[in-house]
Amino acid sequence: MAQWTSAMGAAQLARLLSSQQDRPAGPGTRRPPAYRALADGIRLLVLEGRVPVAARLPAERELALSLSVSRTTVAAAYEALRAEGFLESRRGAGSWTAVPAGNPVPARGLEPLPPEALGSMIDLGCAALPAPEPWLTRAVQGALEELPPYAHTHGDYPAGLPALRAMIAERYTASGIPTMPEQIMVTTGAMGAIDAICHLFGGRGERIAVESPSYANILQLMREAGARLVPVAMAEGLTGWDMDRWRQVLRDAAPRIAYVVADFHNPTGALADEDQRRRLVEAARSAGTVLVADETMTELWLDEDVSMPRPVCAFDPAGSTVVTVGSASKAFWAGMRIGWVRAAPDVIRSLVAARAYADLGTPVLEQLAVNWLFSTGGWAQAVELRRVQARDNRDALVTALRKELPTWEFEVPKGGLTLWVRSGGLSGSRLAEAGERVGVRVPSGPRFGVDGAFEGYVRLPFTVGGAVAEEAAARLAAAARIVESGGSGGGEAPRTFVA
């Protein structure tokens, strides 16, 4: 019986392998044999999770034709992978990917490290900061005081607590976007909101237009839902959205959904201006596309000279095109799994009806905590504290990177939580692998693209500052030296670091 659970075509594997761009070898640097380079490339794809474990690989002859190499080269690479425990084979069943005993199975996303691992590993994988105390504690205490009346009910509120829905609607109205509570559904984080939207509008096989690059976890969520992702390239630097490209994609591909992060885009930090927002809404309306605007970063402007544009939904007064997603997870705390959807009342009713087959509702206590923050002014003070933390961390990280890695290129965003870095011609995937060995965890660029794009990038979040940021940059420099030297083992031992 075959041990593989999925199959990887020769053309698809060749495309993923071709995305692994390394810096040209310098004088005196010996390139590995072709079979070794191929084996290393496949092993890296498995470790990254871009080729699943237990995926059947193409036959040697098929892959050789796709890569324009000899069959002997492919056969030798497969044999090397078998010897290392990354490939298993059986006569008549083919060969499929594996991981050696003791190695963790690679995840599709990049989950936060457990707290006990933080003494020796600096985690730059998760763009989330610690809770802004004392506001978390105060919010929970306030929620407990409001809880008794709700404890006498069944506790299921598929649309969200009426008080929180009204408060969120009031906040939109105060910002110049008239909103009724019937236009709001409270969800379990922004991920829960977008998952519900994709299931309502998307369906398996539907096209979804996404920024390229885009938020890694959302891309994976859409893939798991069976969507066909249509990437739309971002403009260079922080200028954001190329509206000619968007208009062409929306017209030609006619995607059912388009997903954008217009406020301090994840991962680039770009901020769409009002003209771009207006034109994007117009293009989506003309194409009959539902435009999902992710506002999870909208309150995280970090510089005083930032003038925030109106929300994307401000350019859709009829409410027929834009569905807005908000969340407490980035602006307040990732552990506060409260998100929301703002849309036309009929869309909200459909989302609520479909929720009966999903999670039924969002935890009451957390909703009460967020409502307490909104109603007491605690939210504004907590978010201001968050801005100070993120700004200090950003400035420390930028200074450390410019010192340790002067050839790496980036533009400093005026908000958000992430820095999108061109890694000096080095493979982001190989940097991520080397970083694990020297004690810094960093997501590579391809996690934020479609089909292997952005191999020459890494994303660095503003989650550490001061001496920890300096140490993180030093460890990234150590990882870069390993990649530059072509090292595949050993490396520099990580130092235990206590913040």
XYZ file of C-alpha atoms in Angstrom:
499
model
C 0.000 0.000 0.000
C 1.372 3.457 -0.946
C 2.452 5.680 1.932
C 1.935 8.995 0.146
C -1.129 11.200 0.648
C -0.621 13.819 -2.088
C 1.345 14.166 -5.305
C 3.773 16.817 -6.544
C 3.982 17.247 -10.310
C 7.313 17.640 -12.056
C 6.529 21.111 -13.409
C 5.292 22.306 -10.007
C 8.374 20.991 -8.194
C 10.662 22.500 -10.821
C 8.959 25.873 -10.375
C 9.429 25.753 -6.591
C 13.078 24.753 -6.984
C 13.763 27.530 -9.489
C 12.538 30.118 -6.960
C 15.447 29.314 -4.633
C 17.805 32.067 -5.715
C 21.200 32.168 -4.081
C 23.856 34.854 -4.253
C 26.342 34.140 -7.070
C 29.393 32.273 -5.830
C 32.336 34.492 -5.085
C 35.965 33.831 -6.090
C 37.249 30.613 -4.568
C 33.767 29.431 -3.538
C 33.060 25.858 -4.612
C 29.566 25.074 -5.759
C 28.158 21.720 -4.646
C 27.641 18.990 -7.248
C 24.387 19.239 -9.164
C 22.830 16.262 -7.392
C 23.711 17.735 -3.989
C 22.209 21.122 -4.885
C 19.024 19.368 -6.027
C 18.808 17.269 -2.868
C 19.374 20.350 -0.705
C 16.674 22.227 -2.591
C 14.064 19.505 -2.094
C 15.047 19.072 1.562
C 14.629 22.811 2.113
C 11.183 22.798 0.503
C 10.129 20.010 2.860
C 11.536 21.794 5.930
C 9.721 24.968 4.875
C 6.441 23.111 4.503
C 6.166 24.177 0.862
C 6.311 20.536 -0.209
C 4.123 18.547 2.207
C 5.367 15.529 4.096
C 4.123 12.307 2.465
C 3.896 13.964 -0.956
C 4.720 11.658 -3.860
C 7.579 13.130 -5.908
C 7.690 12.856 -9.700
C 9.513 9.987 -11.351
C 13.212 10.542 -11.991
C 12.803 10.823 -15.754
C 9.917 13.350 -15.476
C 11.787 15.616 -13.059
C 14.979 15.397 -15.122
C 13.088 16.613 -18.196
C 11.470 19.502 -16.263
C 14.809 20.595 -14.763
C 16.867 19.988 -17.945
C 19.338 17.793 -16.066
C 20.358 14.177 -16.466
C 18.341 11.365 -14.951
C 21.520 10.321 -13.132
C 21.529 13.671 -11.305
C 17.947 13.199 -10.116
C 18.593 9.574 -9.127
C 21.632 10.596 -7.062
C 19.643 13.405 -5.387
C 16.824 11.022 -4.476
C 19.335 8.536 -3.074
C 20.938 11.256 -0.931
C 17.517 12.266 0.402
C 16.722 8.638 1.230
C 19.999 8.329 3.127
C 19.167 11.483 5.138
C 15.626 10.355 5.968
C 13.832 12.926 3.799
C 12.594 10.445 1.214
C 11.075 6.983 1.339
C 10.500 4.672 -1.599
C 8.835 1.405 -2.434
C 8.989 -0.502 -5.696
C 5.790 0.079 -7.614
C 4.649 2.902 -5.300
C 7.254 5.557 -6.115
C 9.027 7.907 -3.713
C 7.494 10.266 -1.207
C 8.770 12.938 1.169
C 9.413 12.245 4.847
C 11.163 13.793 7.829
C 13.930 12.050 9.792
C 13.189 10.728 13.260
C 13.410 13.510 15.831
C 12.702 16.308 13.349
C 9.431 18.223 13.803
C 6.905 17.946 11.002
C 6.953 21.344 9.238
C 3.863 23.489 9.792
C 2.027 25.277 7.007
C 2.235 28.501 9.000
C 4.736 29.751 11.529
C 3.263 29.245 14.973
C 4.572 31.174 17.997
C 7.276 29.439 19.972
C 6.267 27.986 23.346
C 7.350 30.279 26.212
C 9.914 27.763 27.499
C 11.859 28.019 24.216
C 12.336 31.780 24.403
C 15.472 31.637 26.548
C 17.661 30.416 23.684
C 15.615 31.373 20.609
C 14.620 34.881 19.540
C 11.228 34.547 17.859
C 10.721 36.867 14.898
C 8.092 34.621 13.370
C 4.998 36.072 14.995
C 4.077 39.753 14.524
C 2.479 40.180 17.941
C 3.479 42.042 21.089
C 2.898 41.189 24.765
C -0.319 42.454 26.345
C -0.409 46.205 27.113
C -0.751 46.022 30.862
C -2.398 47.122 33.072
C -5.164 47.377 30.462
C -5.616 43.659 29.892
C -6.094 43.004 33.605
C -8.442 45.967 33.994
C -10.500 44.880 30.987
C -10.904 41.348 32.318
C -11.866 42.643 35.750
C -14.415 44.969 34.171
C -15.766 42.075 32.096
C -16.189 39.900 35.197
C -18.288 42.613 36.808
C -20.562 42.670 33.729
C -20.759 38.899 33.370
C -23.521 37.828 35.870
C -26.553 38.752 33.712
C -25.078 36.863 30.743
C -24.331 33.813 32.895
C -28.100 33.297 33.247
C -28.447 32.858 29.462
C -27.318 30.057 27.132
C -24.255 32.161 26.213
C -24.508 31.684 22.439
C -24.623 34.966 20.499
C -23.919 34.094 16.832
C -23.895 37.751 15.779
C -22.054 38.895 18.911
C -23.150 40.582 22.107
C -25.646 43.348 21.280
C -23.730 45.827 23.436
C -20.444 45.178 21.589
C -22.094 45.277 18.162
C -23.619 48.646 19.033
C -20.269 49.933 20.336
C -18.394 48.899 17.192
C -21.090 50.471 15.008
C -20.836 53.663 17.052
C -17.057 53.771 16.522
C -17.496 53.544 12.743
C -20.181 56.231 12.836
C -17.930 58.510 14.883
C -15.208 58.109 12.225
C -17.585 59.340 9.522
C -18.926 55.960 8.346
C -22.617 55.727 9.366
C -23.140 52.192 10.654
C -25.979 50.311 12.345
C -25.471 47.401 14.779
C -27.189 45.205 12.160
C -24.114 45.759 9.969
C -21.754 44.207 12.519
C -20.936 40.591 13.347
C -18.439 39.783 16.106
C -16.078 36.930 15.245
C -13.301 34.903 16.812
C -10.458 37.081 15.583
C -9.880 38.406 12.068
C -9.030 34.895 10.878
C -12.486 33.722 11.928
C -14.020 36.657 10.079
C -12.168 36.018 6.827
C -12.793 32.276 7.030
C -16.542 32.967 7.282
C -16.411 35.428 4.381
C -14.494 32.985 2.170
C -17.000 30.224 2.842
C -19.939 32.522 2.129
C -18.635 34.107 -1.075
C -15.761 31.931 -2.186
C -16.491 28.261 -2.420
C -14.064 25.628 -3.656
C -12.492 26.558 -6.970
C -13.472 30.236 -6.835
C -10.838 32.834 -7.716
C -9.616 35.195 -4.988
C -7.381 38.130 -5.931
C -4.680 38.807 -3.334
C -1.861 41.270 -2.978
C 1.549 39.831 -3.783
C 3.033 39.599 -1.187
C 0.215 39.164 1.336
C -0.398 37.895 4.873
C 0.849 34.291 5.038
C -1.832 32.857 7.326
C -4.659 34.288 5.220
C -3.123 32.859 2.040
C -2.973 29.431 3.654
C -6.528 29.742 4.957
C -7.705 30.462 1.417
C -5.720 27.559 -0.025
C -7.225 25.201 2.544
C -10.685 26.453 1.519
C -9.931 25.372 -2.050
C -9.628 28.877 -3.518
C -7.667 29.643 -6.664
C -5.404 32.523 -5.670
C -4.754 35.249 -8.243
C -1.713 37.338 -7.171
C -1.570 41.058 -7.934
C 1.933 42.485 -7.590
C 2.465 45.371 -5.194
C 4.298 48.438 -6.442
C 7.902 48.928 -5.381
C 8.638 50.102 -1.846
C 5.917 51.686 0.239
C 3.976 53.224 -2.634
C 1.567 50.337 -2.317
C -0.975 49.398 -4.923
C -0.539 49.395 -8.706
C -4.054 50.309 -9.752
C -3.530 49.492 -13.429
C -2.626 45.932 -12.468
C -5.592 45.674 -10.118
C -8.015 46.946 -12.741
C -6.684 44.476 -15.303
C -6.830 41.478 -12.934
C -10.316 42.308 -11.703
C -11.531 42.768 -15.281
C -9.827 39.726 -16.832
C -9.924 37.160 -14.000
C -13.288 38.268 -12.539
C -12.430 36.962 -9.051
C -15.320 36.426 -6.649
C -13.336 38.032 -3.801
C -10.387 40.419 -3.568
C -8.497 40.617 -0.271
C -6.461 43.721 0.625
C -4.688 45.165 3.664
C -4.794 48.876 2.841
C -3.652 50.096 6.274
C 0.021 49.292 6.952
C 0.040 46.249 4.752
C 1.351 42.959 6.099
C 4.191 42.315 5.286
C 5.378 45.487 3.481
C 3.972 48.187 5.785
C 2.583 50.158 2.814
C -0.332 52.548 3.336
C -2.833 53.031 0.478
C -3.802 56.629 -0.184
C -7.370 57.815 -0.734
C -7.136 57.832 -4.510
C -5.946 54.216 -4.551
C -8.806 53.210 -2.248
C -11.397 54.976 -4.370
C -10.111 53.438 -7.609
C -9.874 49.966 -6.070
C -13.500 50.100 -4.902
C -14.620 51.338 -8.323
C -12.739 48.537 -10.085
C -14.173 45.898 -7.735
C -17.709 47.237 -8.206
C -17.348 47.166 -12.002
C -16.066 43.567 -11.907
C -18.739 42.355 -9.476
C -16.010 41.414 -6.986
C -16.488 41.475 -3.210
C -13.651 43.588 -1.800
C -12.541 42.400 1.645
C -10.655 45.182 3.454
C -8.573 43.952 6.408
C -8.246 46.780 8.971
C -6.380 44.903 11.696
C -3.419 47.327 11.487
C -5.383 50.542 10.971
C -4.731 52.045 14.428
C -1.020 51.210 14.460
C 0.352 54.387 12.907
C 3.721 55.021 14.526
C 4.909 58.408 13.275
C 3.330 61.724 14.210
C 3.259 62.991 10.609
C 0.979 60.179 9.409
C -2.333 61.401 7.996
C -4.656 58.409 7.916
C -6.899 58.109 4.831
C -10.577 57.336 5.180
C -11.436 53.633 5.481
C -11.939 51.665 2.276
C -15.649 51.286 3.048
C -16.017 55.096 2.971
C -15.838 54.831 -0.829
C -18.703 52.330 -0.932
C -21.642 54.287 0.548
C -24.197 51.805 -0.766
C -22.399 48.968 1.024
C -22.685 46.646 -1.963
C -18.993 46.043 -2.636
C -16.815 46.342 0.485
C -16.750 43.966 3.449
C -14.547 45.259 6.275
C -12.721 43.127 8.824
C -11.390 44.488 12.127
C -9.691 42.930 15.121
C -8.342 43.527 18.609
C -5.472 41.105 18.059
C -2.836 43.430 16.593
C -3.785 46.770 18.129
C -4.359 45.294 21.588
C -3.236 41.693 22.135
C -3.146 38.518 20.013
C -4.549 36.554 22.954
C -7.733 38.636 22.777
C -9.439 36.670 20.008
C -12.053 39.249 19.091
C -12.673 40.346 15.528
C -15.601 41.760 13.620
C -17.126 42.148 10.170
C -18.807 45.294 8.890
C -21.002 44.723 5.847
C -24.483 45.244 4.455
C -27.211 43.859 6.760
C -28.123 41.066 4.340
C -24.485 39.903 4.231
C -24.330 39.917 8.023
C -27.527 37.860 8.208
C -26.056 35.293 5.818
C -22.805 35.114 7.795
C -24.695 34.675 11.059
C -26.912 31.948 9.589
C -23.898 30.023 8.315
C -22.212 30.285 11.717
C -24.581 27.728 13.217
C -22.479 25.078 11.466
C -19.148 26.528 12.561
C -18.385 27.865 16.056
C -21.834 29.172 17.157
C -20.339 32.337 18.617
C -17.407 34.150 20.194
C -16.547 33.821 23.928
C -18.715 36.153 26.009
C -16.060 37.146 28.540
C -13.650 38.377 25.858
C -16.414 40.347 24.157
C -17.239 42.023 27.468
C -13.558 42.849 27.969
C -13.292 44.561 24.573
C -16.572 46.383 25.164
C -15.198 47.612 28.513
C -12.087 48.939 26.743
C -14.145 50.742 24.099
C -16.625 52.249 26.548
C -14.166 53.465 29.209
C -11.419 54.989 27.066
C -9.087 52.156 28.022
C -8.759 51.118 24.380
C -7.282 54.453 23.287
C -4.749 54.424 26.136
C -3.801 50.791 25.504
C -3.327 51.408 21.770
C -1.166 54.444 22.488
C 1.019 52.246 24.691
C 1.165 49.713 21.864
C 2.282 52.432 19.418
C 5.108 53.491 21.722
C 6.297 49.884 22.078
C 6.142 49.211 18.341
C 7.845 52.511 17.442
C 10.734 51.905 19.850
C 11.127 48.327 18.641
C 11.047 49.395 14.995
C 13.731 52.014 15.500
C 15.961 49.608 17.460
C 15.598 46.879 14.839
C 16.306 49.247 11.952
C 19.455 50.561 13.651
C 20.695 47.043 14.429
C 20.058 45.768 10.883
C 21.866 48.694 9.297
C 24.865 47.967 11.513
C 24.994 44.169 11.177
C 23.628 43.692 7.639
C 24.304 46.876 5.655
C 23.656 45.208 2.269
C 20.080 44.232 3.190
C 17.506 46.626 1.735
C 14.235 47.899 3.162
C 12.085 50.969 3.539
C 10.970 51.977 7.025
C 7.160 51.955 7.222
C 5.295 54.616 9.175
C 3.039 52.074 10.864
C 2.134 48.452 11.302
C 4.256 45.756 12.849
C 6.471 44.432 10.055
C 9.573 45.195 8.019
C 9.844 43.629 4.550
C 13.528 43.068 3.860
C 15.386 42.174 0.669
C 18.062 39.836 1.993
C 21.094 40.848 -0.024
C 20.666 38.228 -2.747
C 20.441 35.351 -0.274
C 17.656 32.771 -0.223
C 15.128 33.672 2.462
C 14.313 29.988 2.922
C 17.952 29.131 3.551
C 18.284 32.069 5.934
C 15.285 30.782 7.889
C 16.828 27.317 8.088
C 20.221 28.677 9.178
C 18.539 31.049 11.638
C 17.022 28.114 13.536
C 20.557 26.812 14.117
C 21.929 30.088 15.448
C 18.942 30.981 17.620
C 16.711 33.329 15.634
C 13.408 32.315 14.084
C 12.381 34.267 11.002
C 9.804 33.602 8.258
C 11.093 33.558 4.693
C 9.563 35.554 1.874
C 7.870 32.648 0.039
C 5.442 32.219 2.937
C 3.915 35.537 1.851
C 3.717 34.790 -1.856
C 2.010 32.440 -4.263
C 3.956 29.576 -5.883
C 7.430 30.299 -4.537
C 7.624 34.064 -5.042
C 9.806 36.348 -2.848
C 12.628 33.900 -2.185
C 14.985 36.851 -1.772
C 13.056 38.335 1.181
C 12.399 37.850 4.887
C 9.798 39.484 7.109
C 10.947 40.968 10.407
C 8.325 42.096 12.958
C 8.656 44.891 15.527
C 8.353 42.511 18.465
C 11.753 42.925 20.124
C 13.694 46.025 21.051
C 16.812 47.266 22.783
C 19.513 44.677 23.387
C 17.277 41.865 22.091
C 16.939 43.599 18.721
C 20.711 43.981 18.556
C 21.186 40.297 19.367
C 18.551 39.301 16.791
C 20.383 41.253 14.073
C 23.698 39.675 15.118
C 22.189 36.202 14.848
C 20.685 37.028 11.447
C 24.149 38.116 10.327
C 25.505 34.770 11.564
C 22.795 32.969 9.597
C 23.701 35.000 6.502
C 27.361 33.936 6.834
C 26.292 30.284 6.951
C 24.219 30.692 3.795
C 26.965 32.616 2.007
C 29.505 29.912 2.799
C 27.177 27.195 1.562
C 27.217 25.534 4.980
C 24.621 22.848 5.538
C 25.384 21.777 9.067
C 26.884 22.882 12.324
C 26.739 26.621 12.410
C 27.195 28.891 15.389
C 25.605 27.776 18.643
C 22.904 30.138 19.898
C 23.605 32.037 23.079
C 21.058 31.976 25.854
C 19.562 35.437 25.999
C 17.292 36.814 28.685
C 15.466 40.017 27.811
